[in-house]
mmCIF file with all atom_site columns, C-alpha atoms in Angstrom:
data_model
loop_
_atom_site.group_PDB
_atom_site.id
_atom_site.type_symbol
_atom_site.label_atom_id
_atom_site.label_alt_id
_atom_site.label_comp_id
_atom_site.label_asym_id
_atom_site.label_entity_id
_atom_site.label_seq_id
_atom_site.pdbx_PDB_ins_code
_atom_site.Cartn_x
_atom_site.Cartn_y
_atom_site.Cartn_z
_atom_site.occupancy
_atom_site.B_iso_or_equiv
_atom_site.pdbx_formal_charge
_atom_site.auth_seq_id
_atom_site.auth_comp_id
_atom_site.auth_asym_id
_atom_site.auth_atom_id
_atom_site.pdbx_PDB_model_num
ATOM 1   C CA . LEU A 1 1   ? -0.065  0.305  -0.193  1.00 0.00 ? 1   LEU A CA 1
ATOM 2   C CA . ARG A 1 2   ? 0.833   3.923  -0.738  1.00 0.00 ? 2   ARG A CA 1
ATOM 3   C CA . SER A 1 3   ? 1.192   6.130  1.927   1.00 0.00 ? 3   SER A CA 1
ATOM 4   C CA . CYS A 1 4   ? -2.050  8.150  2.398   1.00 0.00 ? 4   CYS A CA 1
ATOM 5   C CA . SER A 1 5   ? -3.009  11.855 3.524   1.00 0.00 ? 5   SER A CA 1
ATOM 6   C CA . PRO A 1 6   ? -4.998  10.981 7.093   1.00 0.00 ? 6   PRO A CA 1
ATOM 7   C CA . GLY A 1 7   ? -8.423  13.677 6.396   1.00 0.00 ? 7   GLY A CA 1
ATOM 8   C CA . ARG A 1 8   ? -7.861  14.854 3.046   1.00 0.00 ? 8   ARG A CA 1
ATOM 9   C CA . ALA A 1 9   ? -11.351 13.396 1.906   1.00 0.00 ? 9   ALA A CA 1
ATOM 10  C CA . ARG A 1 10  ? -13.361 15.762 4.858   1.00 0.00 ? 10  ARG A CA 1
ATOM 11  C CA . ARG A 1 11  ? -11.142 18.785 4.434   1.00 0.00 ? 11  ARG A CA 1
ATOM 12  C CA . THR A 1 12  ? -11.001 18.290 0.547   1.00 0.00 ? 12  THR A CA 1
ATOM 13  C CA . ASN A 1 13  ? -15.113 17.053 -0.061  1.00 0.00 ? 13  ASN A CA 1
ATOM 14  C CA . ALA A 1 14  ? -16.442 21.318 -0.407  1.00 0.00 ? 14  ALA A CA 1
ATOM 15  C CA . SER A 1 15  ? -13.840 21.884 -3.881  1.00 0.00 ? 15  SER A CA 1
ATOM 16  C CA . ARG A 1 16  ? -14.181 17.599 -4.926  1.00 0.00 ? 16  ARG A CA 1
ATOM 17  C CA . ARG A 1 17  ? -17.295 18.988 -5.272  1.00 0.00 ? 17  ARG A CA 1
ATOM 18  C CA . ALA A 1 18  ? -17.662 21.166 -6.811  1.00 0.00 ? 18  ALA A CA 1
ATOM 19  C CA . CYS A 1 19  ? -14.541 20.385 -9.367  1.00 0.00 ? 19  CYS A CA 1
ATOM 20  C CA . LEU A 1 20  ? -16.797 16.895 -10.281 1.00 0.00 ? 20  LEU A CA 1
ATOM 21  C CA . VAL A 1 21  ? -20.562 18.952 -10.790 1.00 0.00 ? 21  VAL A CA 1
ATOM 22  C CA . ALA A 1 22  ? -18.821 20.798 -12.966 1.00 0.00 ? 22  ALA A CA 1
ATOM 23  C CA . ARG A 1 23  ? -16.999 18.052 -14.745 1.00 0.00 ? 23  ARG A CA 1
ATOM 24  C CA . PHE A 1 24  ? -20.309 16.079 -15.065 1.00 0.00 ? 24  PHE A CA 1
ATOM 25  C CA . GLY A 1 25  ? -21.679 19.112 -16.729 1.00 0.00 ? 25  GLY A CA 1
ATOM 26  C CA . ASP A 1 26  ? -19.324 19.795 -19.042 1.00 0.00 ? 26  ASP A CA 1
ATOM 27  C CA . ILE A 1 27  ? -20.267 16.112 -20.332 1.00 0.00 ? 27  ILE A CA 1
ATOM 28  C CA . TYR A 1 28  ? -23.664 17.121 -20.845 1.00 0.00 ? 28  TYR A CA 1
ATOM 29  C CA . ALA A 1 29  ? -22.611 20.035 -22.910 1.00 0.00 ? 29  ALA A CA 1
ATOM 30  C CA . GLN A 1 30  ? -19.275 18.639 -24.743 1.00 0.00 ? 30  GLN A CA 1
ATOM 31  C CA . ASP A 1 31  ? -19.281 14.612 -24.186 1.00 0.00 ? 31  ASP A CA 1
ATOM 32  C CA . ARG A 1 32  ? -22.488 13.976 -24.811 1.00 0.00 ? 32  ARG A CA 1
ATOM 33  C CA . LEU A 1 33  ? -22.695 15.911 -28.112 1.00 0.00 ? 33  LEU A CA 1
ATOM 34  C CA . ASP A 1 34  ? -19.237 14.631 -29.964 1.00 0.00 ? 34  ASP A CA 1
ATOM 35  C CA . ALA A 1 35  ? -21.198 11.059 -28.854 1.00 0.00 ? 35  ALA A CA 1
ATOM 36  C CA . GLU A 1 36  ? -23.692 12.218 -30.258 1.00 0.00 ? 36  GLU A CA 1
ATOM 37  C CA . ARG A 1 37  ? -22.266 12.986 -33.335 1.00 0.00 ? 37  ARG A CA 1
ATOM 38  C CA . ILE A 1 38  ? -20.670 9.682  -33.397 1.00 0.00 ? 38  ILE A CA 1
ATOM 39  C CA . LEU A 1 39  ? -23.609 7.336  -32.869 1.00 0.00 ? 39  LEU A CA 1
ATOM 40  C CA . ARG A 1 40  ? -25.577 9.376  -35.784 1.00 0.00 ? 40  ARG A CA 1
ATOM 41  C CA . THR A 1 41  ? -22.498 8.726  -38.346 1.00 0.00 ? 41  THR A CA 1
ATOM 42  C CA . TYR A 1 42  ? -24.572 4.586  -37.747 1.00 0.00 ? 42  TYR A CA 1
ATOM 43  C CA . ILE A 1 43  ? -28.192 5.011  -36.666 1.00 0.00 ? 43  ILE A CA 1
ATOM 44  C CA . CYS A 1 44  ? -30.574 6.929  -38.183 1.00 0.00 ? 44  CYS A CA 1
ATOM 45  C CA . ASN A 1 45  ? -32.986 7.460  -35.346 1.00 0.00 ? 45  ASN A CA 1
ATOM 46  C CA . THR A 1 46  ? -32.635 10.765 -32.827 1.00 0.00 ? 46  THR A CA 1
ATOM 47  C CA . GLU A 1 47  ? -34.591 9.199  -30.817 1.00 0.00 ? 47  GLU A CA 1
ATOM 48  C CA . MET A 1 48  ? -32.326 6.269  -30.221 1.00 0.00 ? 48  MET A CA 1
ATOM 49  C CA . VAL A 1 49  ? -29.260 7.618  -29.968 1.00 0.00 ? 49  VAL A CA 1
ATOM 50  C CA . GLN A 1 50  ? -30.491 9.536  -27.313 1.00 0.00 ? 50  GLN A CA 1
ATOM 51  C CA . ARG A 1 51  ? -31.996 6.848  -25.333 1.00 0.00 ? 51  ARG A CA 1
ATOM 52  C CA . ILE A 1 52  ? -28.430 5.529  -26.059 1.00 0.00 ? 52  ILE A CA 1
ATOM 53  C CA . ILE A 1 53  ? -26.294 8.590  -24.004 1.00 0.00 ? 53  ILE A CA 1
ATOM 54  C CA . TYR A 1 54  ? -29.320 8.191  -21.510 1.00 0.00 ? 54  TYR A CA 1
ATOM 55  C CA . THR A 1 55  ? -29.186 4.717  -21.092 1.00 0.00 ? 55  THR A CA 1
ATOM 56  C CA . ALA A 1 56  ? -24.996 4.883  -21.261 1.00 0.00 ? 56  ALA A CA 1
ATOM 57  C CA . ALA A 1 57  ? -24.885 7.816  -17.568 1.00 0.00 ? 57  ALA A CA 1
ATOM 58  C CA . LEU A 1 58  ? -27.372 4.818  -15.574 1.00 0.00 ? 58  LEU A CA 1
ATOM 59  C CA . GLU A 1 59  ? -25.743 2.856  -16.413 1.00 0.00 ? 59  GLU A CA 1
ATOM 60  C CA . SER A 1 60  ? -21.786 3.793  -16.803 1.00 0.00 ? 60  SER A CA 1
ATOM 61  C CA . PHE A 1 61  ? -22.832 5.247  -12.690 1.00 0.00 ? 61  PHE A CA 1
ATOM 62  C CA . GLN A 1 62  ? -23.843 1.730  -11.649 1.00 0.00 ? 62  GLN A CA 1
ATOM 63  C CA . ALA A 1 63  ? -20.746 0.258  -12.537 1.00 0.00 ? 63  ALA A CA 1
ATOM 64  C CA . ALA A 1 64  ? -18.503 2.884  -11.217 1.00 0.00 ? 64  ALA A CA 1
ATOM 65  C CA . LYS A 1 65  ? -21.130 2.576  -8.151  1.00 0.00 ? 65  LYS A CA 1
ATOM 66  C CA . VAL A 1 66  ? -19.929 -1.874 -7.437  1.00 0.00 ? 66  VAL A CA 1
ATOM 67  C CA . ALA A 1 67  ? -16.526 -0.919 -8.804  1.00 0.00 ? 67  ALA A CA 1
ATOM 68  C CA . TYR A 1 68  ? -15.896 1.080  -6.350  1.00 0.00 ? 68  TYR A CA 1
ATOM 69  C CA . ARG A 1 69  ? -17.922 -1.076 -3.116  1.00 0.00 ? 69  ARG A CA 1
ATOM 70  C CA . GLN A 1 70  ? -15.349 -3.795 -4.262  1.00 0.00 ? 70  GLN A CA 1
ATOM 71  C CA . PHE A 1 71  ? -11.459 -1.259 -4.564  1.00 0.00 ? 71  PHE A CA 1
ATOM 72  C CA . LYS A 1 72  ? -13.695 -0.082 -0.881  1.00 0.00 ? 72  LYS A CA 1
ATOM 73  C CA . ILE A 1 73  ? -13.696 -3.562 0.083   1.00 0.00 ? 73  ILE A CA 1
ATOM 74  C CA . ARG A 1 74  ? -10.680 -4.615 -0.405  1.00 0.00 ? 74  ARG A CA 1
ATOM 75  C CA . VAL A 1 75  ? -8.908  -1.522 1.143   1.00 0.00 ? 75  VAL A CA 1
ATOM 76  C CA . ARG A 1 76  ? -10.390 -1.845 4.281   1.00 0.00 ? 76  ARG A CA 1
ATOM 77  C CA . LYS A 1 77  ? -9.630  -5.080 4.983   1.00 0.00 ? 77  LYS A CA 1
ATOM 78  C CA . THR A 1 78  ? -6.009  -4.184 4.076   1.00 0.00 ? 78  THR A CA 1
ATOM 79  C CA . LEU A 1 79  ? -5.763  -0.983 5.980   1.00 0.00 ? 79  LEU A CA 1
ATOM 80  C CA . SER A 1 80  ? -7.879  -2.589 9.042   1.00 0.00 ? 80  SER A CA 1
ATOM 81  C CA . VAL A 1 81  ? -5.196  -4.437 9.135   1.00 0.00 ? 81  VAL A CA 1
ATOM 82  C CA . ARG A 1 82  ? -1.920  -1.914 10.444  1.00 0.00 ? 82  ARG A CA 1
ATOM 83  C CA . ASN A 1 83  ? -5.093  1.360  11.487  1.00 0.00 ? 83  ASN A CA 1
ATOM 84  C CA . SER A 1 84  ? -3.048  2.708  14.332  1.00 0.00 ? 84  SER A CA 1
ATOM 85  C CA . GLY A 1 85  ? -3.667  7.512  13.445  1.00 0.00 ? 85  GLY A CA 1
ATOM 86  C CA . PRO A 1 86  ? -6.413  8.659  15.356  1.00 0.00 ? 86  PRO A CA 1
ATOM 87  C CA . GLU A 1 87  ? -8.068  8.950  12.366  1.00 0.00 ? 87  GLU A CA 1
ATOM 88  C CA . SER A 1 88  ? -11.341 5.843  11.602  1.00 0.00 ? 88  SER A CA 1
ATOM 89  C CA . LEU A 1 89  ? -10.962 3.197  9.990   1.00 0.00 ? 89  LEU A CA 1
ATOM 90  C CA . ASP A 1 90  ? -13.501 4.938  7.925   1.00 0.00 ? 90  ASP A CA 1
ATOM 91  C CA . ASP A 1 91  ? -11.548 8.151  7.090   1.00 0.00 ? 91  ASP A CA 1
ATOM 92  C CA . SER A 1 92  ? -8.542  6.320  6.643   1.00 0.00 ? 92  SER A CA 1
ATOM 93  C CA . VAL A 1 93  ? -10.451 3.954  3.397   1.00 0.00 ? 93  VAL A CA 1
ATOM 94  C CA . LEU A 1 94  ? -11.608 7.035  1.996   1.00 0.00 ? 94  LEU A CA 1
ATOM 95  C CA . ASP A 1 95  ? -8.724  8.768  2.344   1.00 0.00 ? 95  ASP A CA 1
ATOM 96  C CA . TYR A 1 96  ? -6.729  5.952  1.158   1.00 0.00 ? 96  TYR A CA 1
ATOM 97  C CA . ILE A 1 97  ? -9.333  6.234  -2.219  1.00 0.00 ? 97  ILE A CA 1
ATOM 98  C CA . VAL A 1 98  ? -9.010  9.814  -2.574  1.00 0.00 ? 98  VAL A CA 1
ATOM 99  C CA . ARG A 1 99  ? -5.211  10.152 -3.471  1.00 0.00 ? 99  ARG A CA 1
ATOM 100 C CA . HIS A 1 100 ? -5.206  6.496  -5.369  1.00 0.00 ? 100 HIS A CA 1
ATOM 101 C CA . GLU A 1 101 ? -8.548  6.301  -7.862  1.00 0.00 ? 101 GLU A CA 1
ATOM 102 C CA . ASP A 1 102 ? -5.932  6.388  -10.182 1.00 0.00 ? 102 ASP A CA 1
ATOM 103 C CA . LEU A 1 103 ? -6.188  2.179  -9.341  1.00 0.00 ? 103 LEU A CA 1
ATOM 104 C CA . TYR A 1 104 ? -10.074 1.965  -10.374 1.00 0.00 ? 104 TYR A CA 1
ATOM 105 C CA . ASP A 1 105 ? -9.713  -0.598 -12.736 1.00 0.00 ? 105 ASP A CA 1
ATOM 106 C CA . VAL A 1 106 ? -11.744 1.679  -15.302 1.00 0.00 ? 106 VAL A CA 1
ATOM 107 C CA . GLN A 1 107 ? -11.875 -0.570 -18.338 1.00 0.00 ? 107 GLN A CA 1
ATOM 108 C CA . ALA A 1 108 ? -13.297 -3.380 -16.088 1.00 0.00 ? 108 ALA A CA 1
ATOM 109 C CA . SER A 1 109 ? -16.553 -0.747 -15.382 1.00 0.00 ? 109 SER A CA 1
ATOM 110 C CA . ILE A 1 110 ? -16.165 0.035  -19.685 1.00 0.00 ? 110 ILE A CA 1
ATOM 111 C CA . ASN A 1 111 ? -16.518 -3.724 -20.293 1.00 0.00 ? 111 ASN A CA 1
ATOM 112 C CA . GLU A 1 112 ? -19.642 -4.304 -18.267 1.00 0.00 ? 112 GLU A CA 1
ATOM 113 C CA . VAL A 1 113 ? -21.571 -0.608 -19.608 1.00 0.00 ? 113 VAL A CA 1
ATOM 114 C CA . ILE A 1 114 ? -21.167 -1.394 -23.543 1.00 0.00 ? 114 ILE A CA 1
ATOM 115 C CA . ARG A 1 115 ? -22.390 -5.629 -22.501 1.00 0.00 ? 115 ARG A CA 1
ATOM 116 C CA . SER A 1 116 ? -24.873 -3.599 -20.397 1.00 0.00 ? 116 SER A CA 1
ATOM 117 C CA . LEU A 1 117 ? -25.788 -1.286 -23.567 1.00 0.00 ? 117 LEU A CA 1
ATOM 118 C CA . SER A 1 118 ? -25.943 -4.815 -25.400 1.00 0.00 ? 118 SER A CA 1
ATOM 119 C CA . ILE A 1 119 ? -28.605 -6.899 -23.552 1.00 0.00 ? 119 ILE A CA 1
ATOM 120 C CA . ASN A 1 120 ? -30.784 -3.514 -23.913 1.00 0.00 ? 120 ASN A CA 1
ATOM 121 C CA . PRO A 1 121 ? -34.032 -4.634 -24.590 1.00 0.00 ? 121 PRO A CA 1
ATOM 122 C CA . LYS A 1 122 ? -34.966 -0.912 -25.537 1.00 0.00 ? 122 LYS A CA 1
ATOM 123 C CA . ILE A 1 123 ? -32.104 -0.369 -27.560 1.00 0.00 ? 123 ILE A CA 1
ATOM 124 C CA . SER A 1 124 ? -31.463 -1.379 -30.926 1.00 0.00 ? 124 SER A CA 1
ATOM 125 C CA . VAL A 1 125 ? -28.787 -0.612 -33.331 1.00 0.00 ? 125 VAL A CA 1
ATOM 126 C CA . PRO A 1 126 ? -27.269 -2.567 -36.293 1.00 0.00 ? 126 PRO A CA 1
ATOM 127 C CA . LEU A 1 127 ? -26.239 -5.312 -36.707 1.00 0.00 ? 127 LEU A CA 1
ATOM 128 C CA . ASP A 1 128 ? -22.932 -5.086 -37.023 1.00 0.00 ? 128 ASP A CA 1
ATOM 129 C CA . PHE A 1 129 ? -22.690 -2.021 -34.874 1.00 0.00 ? 129 PHE A CA 1
ATOM 130 C CA . ASP A 1 130 ? -20.152 -2.224 -31.242 1.00 0.00 ? 130 ASP A CA 1
ATOM 131 C CA . PHE A 1 131 ? -20.806 -0.038 -27.958 1.00 0.00 ? 131 PHE A CA 1
ATOM 132 C CA . VAL A 1 132 ? -17.035 0.279  -27.981 1.00 0.00 ? 132 VAL A CA 1
ATOM 133 C CA . VAL A 1 133 ? -17.135 3.472  -30.267 1.00 0.00 ? 133 VAL A CA 1
ATOM 134 C CA . ILE A 1 134 ? -18.137 6.047  -27.229 1.00 0.00 ? 134 ILE A CA 1
ATOM 135 C CA . SER A 1 135 ? -15.899 4.297  -24.905 1.00 0.00 ? 135 SER A CA 1
ATOM 136 C CA . SER A 1 136 ? -14.472 7.979  -24.102 1.00 0.00 ? 136 SER A CA 1
ATOM 137 C CA . PHE A 1 137 ? -17.371 9.047  -23.506 1.00 0.00 ? 137 PHE A CA 1
ATOM 138 C CA . ILE A 1 138 ? -18.414 6.074  -21.212 1.00 0.00 ? 138 ILE A CA 1
ATOM 139 C CA . ARG A 1 139 ? -15.052 6.271  -19.868 1.00 0.00 ? 139 ARG A CA 1
ATOM 140 C CA . GLU A 1 140 ? -15.283 9.663  -18.892 1.00 0.00 ? 140 GLU A CA 1
ATOM 141 C CA . LEU A 1 141 ? -18.521 9.075  -17.643 1.00 0.00 ? 141 LEU A CA 1
ATOM 142 C CA . CYS A 1 142 ? -17.587 5.801  -15.393 1.00 0.00 ? 142 CYS A CA 1
ATOM 143 C CA . CYS A 1 143 ? -14.696 8.073  -14.193 1.00 0.00 ? 143 CYS A CA 1
ATOM 144 C CA . VAL A 1 144 ? -17.240 11.212 -12.797 1.00 0.00 ? 144 VAL A CA 1
ATOM 145 C CA . ALA A 1 145 ? -18.879 8.722  -11.393 1.00 0.00 ? 145 ALA A CA 1
ATOM 146 C CA . PHE A 1 146 ? -16.468 6.617  -9.190  1.00 0.00 ? 146 PHE A CA 1
ATOM 147 C CA . SER A 1 147 ? -15.600 9.766  -8.056  1.00 0.00 ? 147 SER A CA 1
ATOM 148 C CA . MET A 1 148 ? -18.432 11.298 -6.808  1.00 0.00 ? 148 MET A CA 1
ATOM 149 C CA . GLN A 1 149 ? -18.820 8.064  -4.879  1.00 0.00 ? 149 GLN A CA 1
ATOM 150 C CA . THR A 1 150 ? -15.857 9.816  -2.335  1.00 0.00 ? 150 THR A CA 1
ATOM 151 C CA . LEU A 1 151 ? -18.108 12.656 -1.721  1.00 0.00 ? 151 LEU A CA 1
ATOM 152 C CA . ILE A 1 152 ? -19.611 12.916 1.210   1.00 0.00 ? 152 ILE A CA 1
ATOM 153 C CA . PRO A 1 153 ? -22.366 12.554 0.896   1.00 0.00 ? 153 PRO A CA 1
ATOM 154 C CA . PRO A 1 154 ? -21.530 10.674 -2.526  1.00 0.00 ? 154 PRO A CA 1
ATOM 155 C CA . LEU A 1 155 ? -23.308 12.071 -5.535  1.00 0.00 ? 155 LEU A CA 1
ATOM 156 C CA . ASP A 1 156 ? -25.879 10.163 -8.216  1.00 0.00 ? 156 ASP A CA 1
ATOM 157 C CA . VAL A 1 157 ? -27.610 10.239 -11.054 1.00 0.00 ? 157 VAL A CA 1
ATOM 158 C CA . ALA A 1 158 ? -31.938 9.723  -11.114 1.00 0.00 ? 158 ALA A CA 1
ATOM 159 C CA . PHE A 1 159 ? -33.593 6.751  -12.456 1.00 0.00 ? 159 PHE A CA 1
ATOM 160 C CA . GLY A 1 160 ? -36.796 7.900  -14.920 1.00 0.00 ? 160 GLY A CA 1
ATOM 161 C CA . MET A 1 161 ? -38.753 5.371  -16.897 1.00 0.00 ? 161 MET A CA 1
ATOM 162 C CA . ASP A 1 162 ? -40.669 6.247  -20.258 1.00 0.00 ? 162 ASP A CA 1
ATOM 163 C CA . GLY A 1 163 ? -44.160 7.789  -19.615 1.00 0.00 ? 163 GLY A CA 1
ATOM 164 C CA . GLU A 1 164 ? -43.569 8.792  -16.223 1.00 0.00 ? 164 GLU A CA 1
ATOM 165 C CA . LEU A 1 165 ? -45.496 12.520 -14.984 1.00 0.00 ? 165 LEU A CA 1
ATOM 166 C CA . PHE A 1 166 ? -42.477 15.340 -16.169 1.00 0.00 ? 166 PHE A CA 1
ATOM 167 C CA . SER A 1 167 ? -40.920 17.445 -13.036 1.00 0.00 ? 167 SER A CA 1
ATOM 168 C CA . GLU A 1 168 ? -39.651 20.115 -13.686 1.00 0.00 ? 168 GLU A CA 1
ATOM 169 C CA . ILE A 1 169 ? -37.745 20.225 -10.449 1.00 0.00 ? 169 ILE A CA 1
ATOM 170 C CA . LYS A 1 170 ? -35.952 16.944 -11.923 1.00 0.00 ? 170 LYS A CA 1
ATOM 171 C CA . TYR A 1 171 ? -35.698 17.836 -15.457 1.00 0.00 ? 171 TYR A CA 1
ATOM 172 C CA . HIS A 1 172 ? -35.013 20.025 -18.494 1.00 0.00 ? 172 HIS A CA 1
ATOM 173 C CA . ARG A 1 173 ? -37.474 19.942 -21.503 1.00 0.00 ? 173 ARG A CA 1
ATOM 174 C CA . SER A 1 174 ? -35.875 19.149 -24.346 1.00 0.00 ? 174 SER A CA 1
ATOM 175 C CA . PHE A 1 175 ? -36.125 22.018 -27.408 1.00 0.00 ? 175 PHE A CA 1
ATOM 176 C CA . ASP A 1 176 ? -38.420 19.588 -29.990 1.00 0.00 ? 176 ASP A CA 1
ATOM 177 C CA . SER A 1 177 ? -40.637 18.589 -27.280 1.00 0.00 ? 177 SER A CA 1
ATOM 178 C CA . ASP A 1 178 ? -44.319 18.869 -26.655 1.00 0.00 ? 178 ASP A CA 1
ATOM 179 C CA . TYR A 1 179 ? -44.319 21.434 -23.979 1.00 0.00 ? 179 TYR A CA 1
ATOM 180 C CA . THR A 1 180 ? -47.797 21.090 -23.389 1.00 0.00 ? 180 THR A CA 1
ATOM 181 C CA . ALA A 1 181 ? -47.345 16.997 -22.682 1.00 0.00 ? 181 ALA A CA 1
ATOM 182 C CA . ALA A 1 182 ? -47.516 15.850 -19.078 1.00 0.00 ? 182 ALA A CA 1
ATOM 183 C CA . LEU A 1 183 ? -45.726 12.483 -19.570 1.00 0.00 ? 183 LEU A CA 1
ATOM 184 C CA . VAL A 1 184 ? -42.849 11.826 -20.372 1.00 0.00 ? 184 VAL A CA 1
ATOM 185 C CA . ALA A 1 185 ? -41.812 9.512  -23.114 1.00 0.00 ? 185 ALA A CA 1
ATOM 186 C CA . TYR A 1 186 ? -37.952 9.343  -23.025 1.00 0.00 ? 186 TYR A CA 1
ATOM 187 C CA . HIS A 1 187 ? -35.217 10.439 -20.859 1.00 0.00 ? 187 HIS A CA 1
ATOM 188 C CA . VAL A 1 188 ? -32.426 12.850 -22.700 1.00 0.00 ? 188 VAL A CA 1
ATOM 189 C CA . TRP A 1 189 ? -29.562 13.530 -19.565 1.00 0.00 ? 189 TRP A CA 1
ATOM 190 C CA . PRO A 1 190 ? -30.194 12.244 -16.015 1.00 0.00 ? 190 PRO A CA 1
ATOM 191 C CA . ALA A 1 191 ? -30.275 14.409 -13.073 1.00 0.00 ? 191 ALA A CA 1
ATOM 192 C CA . LEU A 1 192 ? -28.049 15.090 -10.286 1.00 0.00 ? 192 LEU A CA 1
ATOM 193 C CA . MET A 1 193 ? -27.861 13.812 -6.687  1.00 0.00 ? 193 MET A CA 1
ATOM 194 C CA . GLU A 1 194 ? -27.466 15.093 -3.570  1.00 0.00 ? 194 GLU A CA 1
ATOM 195 C CA . ASN A 1 195 ? -29.561 12.919 -0.990  1.00 0.00 ? 195 ASN A CA 1
ATOM 196 C CA . ASP A 1 196 ? -32.591 12.531 -2.812  1.00 0.00 ? 196 ASP A CA 1
ATOM 197 C CA . VAL A 1 197 ? -32.230 16.876 -4.013  1.00 0.00 ? 197 VAL A CA 1
ATOM 198 C CA . VAL A 1 198 ? -31.554 17.458 -7.280  1.00 0.00 ? 198 VAL A CA 1
ATOM 199 C CA . ILE A 1 199 ? -28.870 20.052 -7.495  1.00 0.00 ? 199 ILE A CA 1
ATOM 200 C CA . VAL A 1 200 ? -28.596 19.669 -11.817 1.00 0.00 ? 200 VAL A CA 1
ATOM 201 C CA . LYS A 1 201 ? -31.567 18.984 -13.644 1.00 0.00 ? 201 LYS A CA 1
ATOM 202 C CA . GLY A 1 202 ? -31.303 16.219 -16.038 1.00 0.00 ? 202 GLY A CA 1
ATOM 203 C CA . GLU A 1 203 ? -32.706 17.189 -20.020 1.00 0.00 ? 203 GLU A CA 1
ATOM 204 C CA . ALA A 1 204 ? -36.495 14.420 -20.863 1.00 0.00 ? 204 ALA A CA 1
ATOM 205 C CA . VAL A 1 205 ? -38.970 14.587 -23.526 1.00 0.00 ? 205 VAL A CA 1
ATOM 206 C CA . THR A 1 206 ? -42.052 15.079 -23.719 1.00 0.00 ? 206 THR A CA 1
ATOM 207 C CA . LYS A 1 207 ? -44.759 13.909 -26.189 1.00 0.00 ? 207 LYS A CA 1
ATOM 208 C CA . ARG A 1 208 ? -48.374 13.505 -26.560 1.00 0.00 ? 208 ARG A CA 1
#
């Protein structure tokens, strides 16, 4: 194990949170659009492209959260043998993870996201299509999601369902929405949540 700085995670929590929320916004504003352009060279249906992007975001957070839990268990098991400082074991574990996020096996999460996209019944793509074409987009999402798990409290994305009642609190309407429609046809981007409170709105399409 490498050395770690006691209390680092708590001391830097506010600044790390601000940076990660900004990165999440940048992914929505730039990386998402880049991924859409790539997908449109293979898929003509705009709705399907946006469904893929949205599902990739959800699956990236899910894969990163699973990886974080597994990583945390391994670190906790190792540090429990040698933890003798004034800080708690939980703090020592979190400090270590924050300092060594480079040990996160992001490629394994990318592979899991691609596998999940490939078997999702709501996604239809050409037979010769490979989701690896948006692997850089998925990588960025997984890295941000993993880092968000080290925050106190951690951040997560909201899961949305087709046909749910549109929420002005959670979503912006997409430009091509029917603004008189009350139900969500499909989602474009998930909302970012902290303790079940929306801190960044997502985007959804409403249609009658």
